[in-house]
JSON list of C-alpha atoms in Angstrom, two decimals:
[
{"chain": "A", "resi": 1, "resn": "PRO", "atom": "CA", "xyz": [0.07, -0.01, -0.05]},
{"chain": "A", "resi": 2, "resn": "GLY", "atom": "CA", "xyz": [2.74, 2.40, 0.55]},
{"chain": "A", "resi": 3, "resn": "PRO", "atom": "CA", "xyz": [3.26, 3.80, -2.85]},
{"chain": "A", "resi": 4, "resn": "ALA", "atom": "CA", "xyz": [-0.61, 4.23, -3.25]},
{"chain": "A", "resi": 5, "resn": "ILE", "atom": "CA", "xyz": [-0.41, 6.04, 0.34]},
{"chain": "A", "resi": 6, "resn": "GLU", "atom": "CA", "xyz": [2.19, 8.26, -1.18]},
{"chain": "A", "resi": 7, "resn": "GLN", "atom": "CA", "xyz": [0.20, 9.12, -4.27]},
{"chain": "A", "resi": 8, "resn": "GLY", "atom": "CA", "xyz": [-2.40, 9.97, -2.56]},
{"chain": "A", "resi": 9, "resn": "ARG", "atom": "CA", "xyz": [-0.68, 12.45, -0.34]},
{"chain": "A", "resi": 10, "resn": "LYS", "atom": "CA", "xyz": [1.05, 13.62, -3.44]},
{"chain": "A", "resi": 11, "resn": "LEU", "atom": "CA", "xyz": [-2.11, 14.20, -4.96]},
{"chain": "A", "resi": 12, "resn": "ALA", "atom": "CA", "xyz": [-3.83, 16.08, -1.96]},
{"chain": "A", "resi": 13, "resn": "ARG", "atom": "CA", "xyz": [-0.26, 18.70, -2.06]},
{"chain": "A", "resi": 14, "resn": "GLU", "atom": "CA", "xyz": [-1.24, 19.28, -5.73]},
{"chain": "A", "resi": 15, "resn": "GLY", "atom": "CA", "xyz": [-4.79, 20.32, -4.54]},
{"chain": "A", "resi": 16, "resn": "ALA", "atom": "CA", "xyz": [-6.92, 17.47, -5.07]},
{"chain": "A", "resi": 17, "resn": "ASP", "atom": "CA", "xyz": [-10.07, 17.97, -2.97]},
{"chain": "A", "resi": 18, "resn": "TRP", "atom": "CA", "xyz": [-10.33, 15.05, -1.88]},
{"chain": "A", "resi": 19, "resn": "ILE", "atom": "CA", "xyz": [-9.04, 11.25, -3.15]},
{"chain": "A", "resi": 20, "resn": "GLY", "atom": "CA", "xyz": [-10.47, 8.27, -4.72]},
{"chain": "A", "resi": 21, "resn": "VAL", "atom": "CA", "xyz": [-9.27, 4.79, -3.67]},
{"chain": "A", "resi": 22, "resn": "GLY", "atom": "CA", "xyz": [-10.63, 1.62, -5.27]},
{"chain": "A", "resi": 23, "resn": "GLY", "atom": "CA", "xyz": [-9.98, -2.10, -5.29]},
{"chain": "A", "resi": 24, "resn": "GLU", "atom": "CA", "xyz": [-11.47, -2.96, -8.40]},
{"chain": "A", "resi": 25, "resn": "SER", "atom": "CA", "xyz": [-10.90, -1.70, -12.12]},
{"chain": "A", "resi": 26, "resn": "THR", "atom": "CA", "xyz": [-13.49, -0.69, -14.21]},
{"chain": "A", "resi": 27, "resn": "ARG", "atom": "CA", "xyz": [-11.89, 0.11, -17.25]},
{"chain": "A", "resi": 28, "resn": "PRO", "atom": "CA", "xyz": [-13.56, -1.31, -20.83]},
{"chain": "A", "resi": 29, "resn": "GLY", "atom": "CA", "xyz": [-13.03, -5.21, -20.47]},
{"chain": "A", "resi": 30, "resn": "SER", "atom": "CA", "xyz": [-12.45, -5.66, -16.99]},
{"chain": "A", "resi": 31, "resn": "LYS", "atom": "CA", "xyz": [-13.15, -8.56, -14.37]},
{"chain": "A", "resi": 32, "resn": "PRO", "atom": "CA", "xyz": [-14.75, -8.01, -12.13]},
{"chain": "A", "resi": 33, "resn": "VAL", "atom": "CA", "xyz": [-12.82, -8.63, -8.13]},
{"chain": "A", "resi": 34, "resn": "ALA", "atom": "CA", "xyz": [-14.24, -10.73, -5.10]},
{"chain": "A", "resi": 35, "resn": "ALA", "atom": "CA", "xyz": [-15.39, -8.51, -2.02]},
{"chain": "A", "resi": 36, "resn": "GLU", "atom": "CA", "xyz": [-12.27, -10.56, -0.10]},
{"chain": "A", "resi": 37, "resn": "GLU", "atom": "CA", "xyz": [-9.78, -9.49, -2.69]},
{"chain": "A", "resi": 38, "resn": "GLU", "atom": "CA", "xyz": [-11.02, -5.63, -3.43]},
{"chain": "A", "resi": 39, "resn": "LEU", "atom": "CA", "xyz": [-10.85, -4.95, 0.88]},
{"chain": "A", "resi": 40, "resn": "ARG", "atom": "CA", "xyz": [-7.29, -6.55, 0.92]},
{"chain": "A", "resi": 41, "resn": "ARG", "atom": "CA", "xyz": [-6.78, -4.00, -1.46]},
{"chain": "A", "resi": 42, "resn": "VAL", "atom": "CA", "xyz": [-8.04, -0.86, -0.37]},
{"chain": "A", "resi": 43, "resn": "LEU", "atom": "CA", "xyz": [-8.41, -0.80, 3.66]},
{"chain": "A", "resi": 44, "resn": "PRO", "atom": "CA", "xyz": [-4.71, -0.60, 4.28]},
{"chain": "A", "resi": 45, "resn": "VAL", "atom": "CA", "xyz": [-4.34, 2.36, 1.71]},
{"chain": "A", "resi": 46, "resn": "ILE", "atom": "CA", "xyz": [-7.35, 4.11, 3.32]},
{"chain": "A", "resi": 47, "resn": "ARG", "atom": "CA", "xyz": [-5.87, 3.65, 7.14]},
{"chain": "A", "resi": 48, "resn": "GLY", "atom": "CA", "xyz": [-2.68, 4.76, 5.89]},
{"chain": "A", "resi": 49, "resn": "LEU", "atom": "CA", "xyz": [-4.03, 7.84, 4.36]},
{"chain": "A", "resi": 50, "resn": "LYS", "atom": "CA", "xyz": [-6.37, 8.72, 6.96]},
{"chain": "A", "resi": 51, "resn": "ARG", "atom": "CA", "xyz": [-3.09, 7.98, 9.79]},
{"chain": "A", "resi": 52, "resn": "ARG", "atom": "CA", "xyz": [-0.96, 10.76, 7.48]},
{"chain": "A", "resi": 53, "resn": "GLU", "atom": "CA", "xyz": [-3.63, 13.15, 6.25]},
{"chain": "A", "resi": 54, "resn": "PRO", "atom": "CA", "xyz": [-6.71, 13.05, 8.75]},
{"chain": "A", "resi": 55, "resn": "SER", "atom": "CA", "xyz": [-8.28, 15.94, 7.25]},
{"chain": "A", "resi": 56, "resn": "LEU", "atom": "CA", "xyz": [-8.16, 14.42, 3.87]},
{"chain": "A", "resi": 57, "resn": "PRO", "atom": "CA", "xyz": [-11.61, 13.23, 2.53]},
{"chain": "A", "resi": 58, "resn": "ILE", "atom": "CA", "xyz": [-11.37, 9.69, 0.96]},
{"chain": "A", "resi": 59, "resn": "SER", "atom": "CA", "xyz": [-14.01, 8.32, -1.56]},
{"chain": "A", "resi": 60, "resn": "ILE", "atom": "CA", "xyz": [-14.20, 4.58, -1.48]},
{"chain": "A", "resi": 61, "resn": "ASP", "atom": "CA", "xyz": [-14.72, 3.64, -5.51]},
{"chain": "A", "resi": 62, "resn": "THR", "atom": "CA", "xyz": [-16.93, 0.41, -5.42]},
{"chain": "A", "resi": 63, "resn": "THR", "atom": "CA", "xyz": [-20.18, -1.32, -6.46]},
{"chain": "A", "resi": 64, "resn": "LYS", "atom": "CA", "xyz": [-20.14, -3.77, -3.32]},
{"chain": "A", "resi": 65, "resn": "ALA", "atom": "CA", "xyz": [-22.25, -2.76, -0.02]},
{"chain": "A", "resi": 66, "resn": "GLY", "atom": "CA", "xyz": [-19.83, -4.93, 2.01]},
{"chain": "A", "resi": 67, "resn": "VAL", "atom": "CA", "xyz": [-16.75, -3.19, 0.70]},
{"chain": "A", "resi": 68, "resn": "ALA", "atom": "CA", "xyz": [-18.33, 0.41, 0.95]},
{"chain": "A", "resi": 69, "resn": "GLU", "atom": "CA", "xyz": [-19.50, -0.23, 4.64]},
{"chain": "A", "resi": 70, "resn": "GLU", "atom": "CA", "xyz": [-16.21, -1.84, 5.58]},
{"chain": "A", "resi": 71, "resn": "ALA", "atom": "CA", "xyz": [-13.95, 1.49, 3.97]},
{"chain": "A", "resi": 72, "resn": "VAL", "atom": "CA", "xyz": [-15.95, 3.65, 5.75]},
{"chain": "A", "resi": 73, "resn": "ARG", "atom": "CA", "xyz": [-15.25, 1.99, 8.84]},
{"chain": "A", "resi": 74, "resn": "ALA", "atom": "CA", "xyz": [-11.93, 2.51, 8.04]},
{"chain": "A", "resi": 75, "resn": "GLY", "atom": "CA", "xyz": [-12.19, 6.53, 6.98]},
{"chain": "A", "resi": 76, "resn": "ALA", "atom": "CA", "xyz": [-13.99, 6.80, 4.01]},
{"chain": "A", "resi": 77, "resn": "ALA", "atom": "CA", "xyz": [-16.30, 9.54, 3.86]},
{"chain": "A", "resi": 78, "resn": "ILE", "atom": "CA", "xyz": [-17.51, 9.27, 0.80]},
{"chain": "A", "resi": 79, "resn": "ILE", "atom": "CA", "xyz": [-19.17, 6.64, -1.58]},
{"chain": "A", "resi": 80, "resn": "ASN", "atom": "CA", "xyz": [-18.75, 6.19, -5.42]},
{"chain": "A", "resi": 81, "resn": "ASP", "atom": "CA", "xyz": [-20.79, 3.86, -6.89]},
{"chain": "A", "resi": 82, "resn": "VAL", "atom": "CA", "xyz": [-19.98, 3.39, -10.71]},
{"chain": "A", "resi": 83, "resn": "SER", "atom": "CA", "xyz": [-23.00, 1.43, -11.08]},
{"chain": "A", "resi": 84, "resn": "GLY", "atom": "CA", "xyz": [-25.63, 3.75, -9.88]},
{"chain": "A", "resi": 85, "resn": "LEU", "atom": "CA", "xyz": [-27.03, 1.38, -7.07]},
{"chain": "A", "resi": 86, "resn": "ARG", "atom": "CA", "xyz": [-27.68, -1.30, -10.42]},
{"chain": "A", "resi": 87, "resn": "PHE", "atom": "CA", "xyz": [-25.45, -4.05, -9.13]},
{"chain": "A", "resi": 88, "resn": "ASP", "atom": "CA", "xyz": [-25.95, -3.48, -5.40]},
{"chain": "A", "resi": 89, "resn": "PRO", "atom": "CA", "xyz": [-28.88, -1.10, -4.16]},
{"chain": "A", "resi": 90, "resn": "ARG", "atom": "CA", "xyz": [-27.58, -2.06, -0.69]},
{"chain": "A", "resi": 91, "resn": "ILE", "atom": "CA", "xyz": [-25.01, 0.57, -1.11]},
{"chain": "A", "resi": 92, "resn": "ALA", "atom": "CA", "xyz": [-27.55, 3.13, -0.41]},
{"chain": "A", "resi": 93, "resn": "GLU", "atom": "CA", "xyz": [-28.61, 1.60, 3.35]},
{"chain": "A", "resi": 94, "resn": "VAL", "atom": "CA", "xyz": [-25.22, 2.18, 3.84]},
{"chain": "A", "resi": 95, "resn": "ALA", "atom": "CA", "xyz": [-24.64, 5.76, 2.85]},
{"chain": "A", "resi": 96, "resn": "ARG", "atom": "CA", "xyz": [-28.17, 6.12, 4.83]},
{"chain": "A", "resi": 97, "resn": "ARG", "atom": "CA", "xyz": [-26.47, 4.63, 7.81]},
{"chain": "A", "resi": 98, "resn": "TYR", "atom": "CA", "xyz": [-23.14, 6.56, 8.12]},
{"chain": "A", "resi": 99, "resn": "LYS", "atom": "CA", "xyz": [-24.67, 9.40, 6.42]},
{"chain": "A", "resi": 100, "resn": "THR", "atom": "CA", "xyz": [-21.85, 9.90, 3.62]},
{"chain": "A", "resi": 101, "resn": "PRO", "atom": "CA", "xyz": [-22.15, 11.64, 0.06]},
{"chain": "A", "resi": 102, "resn": "LEU", "atom": "CA", "xyz": [-23.14, 9.08, -2.35]},
{"chain": "A", "resi": 103, "resn": "VAL", "atom": "CA", "xyz": [-21.65, 9.56, -6.18]},
{"chain": "A", "resi": 104, "resn": "LEU", "atom": "CA", "xyz": [-24.31, 7.92, -8.83]},
{"chain": "A", "resi": 105, "resn": "MET", "atom": "CA", "xyz": [-22.65, 7.31, -11.57]},
{"chain": "A", "resi": 106, "resn": "HIS", "atom": "CA", "xyz": [-24.39, 6.27, -15.22]},
{"chain": "A", "resi": 107, "resn": "MET", "atom": "CA", "xyz": [-22.93, 3.13, -16.89]},
{"chain": "A", "resi": 108, "resn": "ARG", "atom": "CA", "xyz": [-24.75, 1.10, -19.58]},
{"chain": "A", "resi": 109, "resn": "GLY", "atom": "CA", "xyz": [-24.03, -2.67, -19.04]},
{"chain": "A", "resi": 110, "resn": "ARG", "atom": "CA", "xyz": [-20.97, -3.55, -17.30]},
{"chain": "A", "resi": 111, "resn": "PRO", "atom": "CA", "xyz": [-17.54, -3.15, -17.47]},
{"chain": "A", "resi": 112, "resn": "GLU", "atom": "CA", "xyz": [-16.43, -6.35, -19.39]},
{"chain": "A", "resi": 113, "resn": "THR", "atom": "CA", "xyz": [-19.40, -5.65, -22.31]},
{"chain": "A", "resi": 114, "resn": "MET", "atom": "CA", "xyz": [-19.85, -1.71, -22.02]},
{"chain": "A", "resi": 115, "resn": "GLN", "atom": "CA", "xyz": [-17.54, -0.91, -25.08]},
{"chain": "A", "resi": 116, "resn": "ARG", "atom": "CA", "xyz": [-18.66, -3.40, -27.31]},
{"chain": "A", "resi": 117, "resn": "GLY", "atom": "CA", "xyz": [-22.12, -2.20, -28.60]},
{"chain": "A", "resi": 118, "resn": "PRO", "atom": "CA", "xyz": [-24.63, -1.72, -29.96]},
{"chain": "A", "resi": 119, "resn": "PHE", "atom": "CA", "xyz": [-25.04, 1.78, -28.47]},
{"chain": "A", "resi": 120, "resn": "VAL", "atom": "CA", "xyz": [-27.96, 3.56, -27.69]},
{"chain": "A", "resi": 121, "resn": "ARG", "atom": "CA", "xyz": [-29.29, 6.51, -30.54]},
{"chain": "A", "resi": 122, "resn": "PHE", "atom": "CA", "xyz": [-30.28, 8.74, -27.97]},
{"chain": "A", "resi": 123, "resn": "ILE", "atom": "CA", "xyz": [-27.69, 9.28, -25.04]},
{"chain": "A", "resi": 124, "resn": "TRP", "atom": "CA", "xyz": [-29.48, 12.12, -22.82]},
{"chain": "A", "resi": 125, "resn": "ARG", "atom": "CA", "xyz": [-32.85, 9.77, -22.90]},
{"chain": "A", "resi": 126, "resn": "SER", "atom": "CA", "xyz": [-30.58, 6.75, -21.69]},
{"chain": "A", "resi": 127, "resn": "LEU", "atom": "CA", "xyz": [-28.78, 9.06, -19.52]},
{"chain": "A", "resi": 128, "resn": "GLY", "atom": "CA", "xyz": [-31.73, 10.88, -17.81]},
{"chain": "A", "resi": 129, "resn": "SER", "atom": "CA", "xyz": [-33.76, 7.64, -17.05]},
{"chain": "A", "resi": 130, "resn": "GLY", "atom": "CA", "xyz": [-30.47, 5.53, -15.83]},
{"chain": "A", "resi": 131, "resn": "LEU", "atom": "CA", "xyz": [-29.79, 8.79, -13.42]},
{"chain": "A", "resi": 132, "resn": "SER", "atom": "CA", "xyz": [-33.32, 9.20, -12.21]},
{"chain": "A", "resi": 133, "resn": "ARG", "atom": "CA", "xyz": [-33.47, 5.34, -11.33]},
{"chain": "A", "resi": 134, "resn": "SER", "atom": "CA", "xyz": [-30.61, 5.85, -9.31]},
{"chain": "A", "resi": 135, "resn": "ILE", "atom": "CA", "xyz": [-31.57, 8.79, -7.69]},
{"chain": "A", "resi": 136, "resn": "ASN", "atom": "CA", "xyz": [-34.94, 6.95, -6.51]},
{"chain": "A", "resi": 137, "resn": "THR", "atom": "CA", "xyz": [-33.43, 3.69, -5.46]},
{"chain": "A", "resi": 138, "resn": "ALA", "atom": "CA", "xyz": [-31.30, 5.88, -3.36]},
{"chain": "A", "resi": 139, "resn": "LEU", "atom": "CA", "xyz": [-34.27, 8.11, -1.92]},
{"chain": "A", "resi": 140, "resn": "ARG", "atom": "CA", "xyz": [-36.17, 4.99, -1.31]},
{"chain": "A", "resi": 141, "resn": "ALA", "atom": "CA", "xyz": [-33.87, 3.33, 1.11]},
{"chain": "A", "resi": 142, "resn": "GLY", "atom": "CA", "xyz": [-33.76, 6.93, 2.95]},
{"chain": "A", "resi": 143, "resn": "VAL", "atom": "CA", "xyz": [-30.65, 8.87, 1.78]},
{"chain": "A", "resi": 144, "resn": "ARG", "atom": "CA", "xyz": [-31.06, 12.29, 1.58]},
{"chain": "A", "resi": 145, "resn": "ARG", "atom": "CA", "xyz": [-31.18, 14.37, -1.57]},
{"chain": "A", "resi": 146, "resn": "SER", "atom": "CA", "xyz": [-28.43, 16.57, -0.20]},
{"chain": "A", "resi": 147, "resn": "GLN", "atom": "CA", "xyz": [-26.02, 13.62, 0.09]},
{"chain": "A", "resi": 148, "resn": "LEU", "atom": "CA", "xyz": [-26.29, 12.52, -3.67]},
{"chain": "A", "resi": 149, "resn": "ILE", "atom": "CA", "xyz": [-23.95, 13.65, -6.44]},
{"chain": "A", "resi": 150, "resn": "ILE", "atom": "CA", "xyz": [-24.50, 12.81, -10.00]},
{"chain": "A", "resi": 151, "resn": "ASP", "atom": "CA", "xyz": [-22.18, 11.34, -12.79]},
{"chain": "A", "resi": 152, "resn": "PRO", "atom": "CA", "xyz": [-22.69, 10.97, -16.32]},
{"chain": "A", "resi": 153, "resn": "GLY", "atom": "CA", "xyz": [-20.11, 8.45, -16.34]},
{"chain": "A", "resi": 154, "resn": "LEU", "atom": "CA", "xyz": [-17.67, 9.14, -19.34]},
{"chain": "A", "resi": 155, "resn": "GLY", "atom": "CA", "xyz": [-17.04, 6.43, -21.44]},
{"chain": "A", "resi": 156, "resn": "PHE", "atom": "CA", "xyz": [-18.78, 3.86, -19.20]},
{"chain": "A", "resi": 157, "resn": "GLY", "atom": "CA", "xyz": [-21.16, 2.44, -22.41]},
{"chain": "A", "resi": 158, "resn": "LYS", "atom": "CA", "xyz": [-20.74, 5.58, -24.77]},
{"chain": "A", "resi": 159, "resn": "THR", "atom": "CA", "xyz": [-19.46, 6.38, -28.05]},
{"chain": "A", "resi": 160, "resn": "ARG", "atom": "CA", "xyz": [-16.75, 9.04, -28.39]},
{"chain": "A", "resi": 161, "resn": "ARG", "atom": "CA", "xyz": [-19.48, 11.49, -29.91]},
{"chain": "A", "resi": 162, "resn": "GLN", "atom": "CA", "xyz": [-21.82, 10.76, -27.45]},
{"chain": "A", "resi": 163, "resn": "ASN", "atom": "CA", "xyz": [-19.06, 11.57, -24.77]},
{"chain": "A", "resi": 164, "resn": "PHE", "atom": "CA", "xyz": [-18.50, 15.08, -26.21]},
{"chain": "A", "resi": 165, "resn": "GLU", "atom": "CA", "xyz": [-22.40, 15.51, -26.48]},
{"chain": "A", "resi": 166, "resn": "ILE", "atom": "CA", "xyz": [-22.87, 15.00, -22.62]},
{"chain": "A", "resi": 167, "resn": "LEU", "atom": "CA", "xyz": [-19.72, 17.27, -21.86]},
{"chain": "A", "resi": 168, "resn": "ALA", "atom": "CA", "xyz": [-21.26, 20.00, -24.05]},
{"chain": "A", "resi": 169, "resn": "GLY", "atom": "CA", "xyz": [-24.15, 19.81, -22.38]},
{"chain": "A", "resi": 170, "resn": "LEU", "atom": "CA", "xyz": [-23.59, 19.86, -18.85]},
{"chain": "A", "resi": 171, "resn": "SER", "atom": "CA", "xyz": [-25.71, 22.15, -17.87]},
{"chain": "A", "resi": 172, "resn": "ARG", "atom": "CA", "xyz": [-28.39, 19.55, -18.74]},
{"chain": "A", "resi": 173, "resn": "LEU", "atom": "CA", "xyz": [-27.64, 17.79, -15.94]},
{"chain": "A", "resi": 174, "resn": "ALA", "atom": "CA", "xyz": [-27.20, 20.56, -13.31]},
{"chain": "A", "resi": 175, "resn": "ARG", "atom": "CA", "xyz": [-31.07, 20.87, -14.21]},
{"chain": "A", "resi": 176, "resn": "VAL", "atom": "CA", "xyz": [-31.86, 17.93, -11.78]},
{"chain": "A", "resi": 177, "resn": "GLY", "atom": "CA", "xyz": [-30.88, 19.83, -9.36]},
{"chain": "A", "resi": 178, "resn": "LEU", "atom": "CA", "xyz": [-28.01, 17.88, -7.83]},
{"chain": "A", "resi": 179, "resn": "PRO", "atom": "CA", "xyz": [-24.17, 18.68, -7.94]},
{"chain": "A", "resi": 180, "resn": "VAL", "atom": "CA", "xyz": [-22.45, 17.15, -10.98]},
{"chain": "A", "resi": 181, "resn": "LEU", "atom": "CA", "xyz": [-19.37, 15.25, -10.69]},
{"chain": "A", "resi": 182, "resn": "VAL", "atom": "CA", "xyz": [-17.64, 14.34, -14.16]},
{"chain": "A", "resi": 183, "resn": "GLY", "atom": "CA", "xyz": [-14.33, 12.30, -14.68]},
{"chain": "A", "resi": 184, "resn": "THR", "atom": "CA", "xyz": [-12.28, 13.05, -17.64]},
{"chain": "A", "resi": 185, "resn": "SER", "atom": "CA", "xyz": [-8.68, 12.30, -16.79]},
{"chain": "A", "resi": 186, "resn": "ARG", "atom": "CA", "xyz": [-7.35, 9.58, -18.72]},
{"chain": "A", "resi": 187, "resn": "LYS", "atom": "CA", "xyz": [-10.18, 8.82, -21.29]},
{"chain": "A", "resi": 188, "resn": "SER", "atom": "CA", "xyz": [-9.38, 7.02, -24.22]},
{"chain": "A", "resi": 189, "resn": "PHE", "atom": "CA", "xyz": [-11.87, 9.07, -26.23]},
{"chain": "A", "resi": 190, "resn": "LEU", "atom": "CA", "xyz": [-9.79, 11.96, -25.40]},
{"chain": "A", "resi": 191, "resn": "GLN", "atom": "CA", "xyz": [-6.71, 10.19, -26.36]},
{"chain": "A", "resi": 192, "resn": "ALA", "atom": "CA", "xyz": [-8.37, 8.79, -29.58]},
{"chain": "A", "resi": 193, "resn": "VAL", "atom": "CA", "xyz": [-9.43, 12.51, -30.76]},
{"chain": "A", "resi": 194, "resn": "VAL", "atom": "CA", "xyz": [-6.27, 14.19, -29.83]},
{"chain": "A", "resi": 195, "resn": "ALA", "atom": "CA", "xyz": [-4.41, 11.21, -32.41]},
{"chain": "A", "resi": 196, "resn": "GLY", "atom": "CA", "xyz": [-6.84, 12.10, -35.07]},
{"chain": "A", "resi": 197, "resn": "GLU", "atom": "CA", "xyz": [-8.96, 9.41, -34.63]},
{"chain": "A", "resi": 198, "resn": "GLY", "atom": "CA", "xyz": [-12.37, 11.48, -35.18]},
{"chain": "A", "resi": 199, "resn": "LEU", "atom": "CA", "xyz": [-15.70, 10.65, -33.75]},
{"chain": "A", "resi": 200, "resn": "ASP", "atom": "CA", "xyz": [-16.64, 8.07, -35.75]},
{"chain": "A", "resi": 201, "resn": "PRO", "atom": "CA", "xyz": [-20.20, 7.41, -34.24]},
{"chain": "A", "resi": 202, "resn": "SER", "atom": "CA", "xyz": [-19.76, 3.42, -34.05]},
{"chain": "A", "resi": 203, "resn": "ARG", "atom": "CA", "xyz": [-17.16, 3.95, -31.36]}
]
């Protein structure tokens, strides 16, 4: 865990508002990881960061309620669920009990298959309905609306063009009345366009 802890501290010194810690890759084509392995990877990092940077907020990036709960007990202050409560709705109960912010991301399908297509024709319709389901699931579980943050999920089951459509229309998401989190760093769709590959609507 040492290098991960030092990287988190470095990012904090460079101005990061919080540090996201995750033990399961969600890149396209990635395979799921068992909860026990995920915990083995994340708990030492969370505990180490909390010891060295006690005021630094830490986000646990997971789709499993058991992992979320153990991470919060270890010091994580935010839960980030890339599945938007689709994979394990019990994450909402963890957020309710511990009163943590809960990030609900929109993702079509699963990481293993999300970029294989076919892709939806109207991304804003998919985005709106998907985020609405996630928000309603959280609220029904007793999570306060003030705890919720939404994420359009750039690169998660969208074509290159659709990702840029979302970026261009972020004000539409703001109308939901919740904070919006957008993750753009190291995204392959940006790398592809910079490399001159264009906005092929099928990719």
